[in-house]
Amino acid sequence: MSIHLKYAALILPAFLVGCGPNSAQFLQEMEPEAIASAEHRGAFEMNCPSAKATLLSDQTMRPALQTFVVSGPYRAVYNVGVAGCGKRTTYQVICPNNGSKACFDGGSRTEIQVD
């Protein structure tokens, strides 16, 4: 094995680790989109145009598929509470770090509670 190939084998993994996403920055960047998404859904489902959303928690999830050749996108996952018109509920919103700058419903929601 040539000396250049040995150096490449040592340097490549360090370079690839440096190419990972900045999860804190991505979480902060996508937070307004996630909150707005949950707020719109809550306002519709609760039939309450004045509903307001509040961030409850956030985290970054690793891709389900991650190899040296192929990897899925990292995802920001937000739990958002929405309250208004004497009702409240929670939603999970997922924002993939794939360049789309879009979020979607995570499919979970607690039942709407009447205060």
C-alpha positions as semicolon CSV with decimal commas, in nm:
position;residue;x (nm);y (nm);z (nm)
1;M;0,000;0,000;0,000
2;S;0,141;0,334;-0,099
3;I;0,206;0,608;0,156
4;H;-0,052;0,837;-0,013
5;L;-0,324;0,575;0,021
6;K;-0,240;0,528;0,391
7;Y;-0,268;0,902;0,455
8;A;-0,595;0,917;0,265
9;A;-0,732;0,630;0,476
10;L;-0,642;0,822;0,793
11;I;-0,762;1,166;0,682
12;L;-1,089;1,075;0,504
13;P;-1,285;0,967;0,818
14;A;-1,189;1,291;0,997
15;F;-1,299;1,493;0,695
16;L;-1,634;1,311;0,673
17;V;-1,706;1,371;1,043
18;G;-1,648;1,742;0,985
19;C;-1,916;1,741;0,714
20;G;-2,197;1,652;0,957
21;P;-2,483;1,894;1,022
22;N;-2,473;2,157;1,293
23;S;-2,776;2,029;1,484
24;A;-2,812;2,324;1,723
25;Q;-2,809;2,570;1,434
26;F;-3,057;2,363;1,233
27;L;-3,293;2,328;1,532
28;Q;-3,290;2,704;1,583
29;E;-3,331;2,776;1,212
30;M;-3,635;2,551;1,166
31;E;-3,811;2,632;1,496
32;P;-4,030;2,917;1,358
33;E;-4,147;2,697;1,067
34;A;-4,232;2,409;1,304
35;I;-4,425;2,633;1,543
36;A;-4,618;2,797;1,258
37;S;-4,704;2,455;1,113
38;A;-4,843;2,328;1,446
39;E;-5,028;2,656;1,507
40;H;-5,205;2,639;1,168
41;R;-5,305;2,277;1,222
42;G;-5,425;2,344;1,576
43;A;-5,628;2,647;1,470
44;F;-5,799;2,435;1,204
45;E;-5,863;2,124;1,416
46;M;-5,985;2,318;1,719
47;N;-6,184;2,560;1,500
48;C;-6,006;2,844;1,678
49;P;-5,837;3,109;1,458
50;S;-5,679;3,272;1,767
51;A;-5,495;2,954;1,878
52;K;-5,131;3,010;1,978
53;A;-4,847;2,759;1,971
54;T;-4,567;2,711;2,224
55;L;-4,253;2,503;2,178
56;L;-4,241;2,224;2,439
57;S;-3,925;2,041;2,332
58;D;-3,692;1,980;2,041
59;Q;-3,428;1,728;1,941
60;T;-3,226;1,611;1,643
61;M;-3,276;1,258;1,511
62;R;-3,013;1,070;1,315
63;P;-3,101;0,918;0,978
64;A;-3,254;0,571;0,981
65;L;-3,007;0,473;0,706
66;Q;-2,649;0,586;0,748
67;T;-2,354;0,431;0,563
68;F;-2,032;0,565;0,412
69;V;-2,196;0,574;0,069
70;V;-2,557;0,669;0,139
71;S;-2,728;0,847;0,426
72;G;-3,075;0,982;0,489
73;P;-3,121;1,337;0,618
74;Y;-3,095;1,437;0,983
75;R;-3,431;1,552;1,120
76;A;-3,532;1,814;1,373
77;V;-3,826;1,693;1,583
78;Y;-4,037;1,944;1,774
79;N;-4,315;1,887;2,027
80;V;-4,545;2,187;2,013
81;G;-4,842;2,272;2,235
82;V;-5,132;2,469;2,087
83;A;-5,397;2,641;2,301
84;G;-5,694;2,865;2,231
85;C;-6,071;2,900;2,270
86;G;-6,062;2,699;2,594
87;K;-5,893;2,400;2,425
88;R;-5,538;2,267;2,404
89;T;-5,348;1,990;2,227
90;T;-4,994;1,888;2,132
91;Y;-4,835;1,804;1,797
92;Q;-4,510;1,653;1,679
93;V;-4,356;1,835;1,383
94;I;-4,061;1,697;1,184
95;C;-3,827;1,905;0,967
96;P;-3,577;1,709;0,754
97;N;-3,239;1,869;0,691
98;N;-3,257;1,810;0,316
99;G;-3,249;2,168;0,190
100;S;-3,628;2,198;0,149
101;K;-3,679;2,428;0,450
102;A;-4,016;2,256;0,501
103;C;-4,171;2,070;0,792
104;F;-4,444;1,806;0,812
105;D;-4,672;1,655;1,071
106;G;-4,513;1,373;1,268
107;G;-4,844;1,191;1,289
108;S;-4,889;1,221;1,664
109;R;-5,131;1,435;1,852
110;T;-5,293;1,416;2,191
111;E;-5,667;1,448;2,213
112;I;-5,796;1,802;2,226
113;Q;-5,865;1,887;2,588
114;V;-6,125;2,136;2,697
115;D;-6,004;2,359;2,982
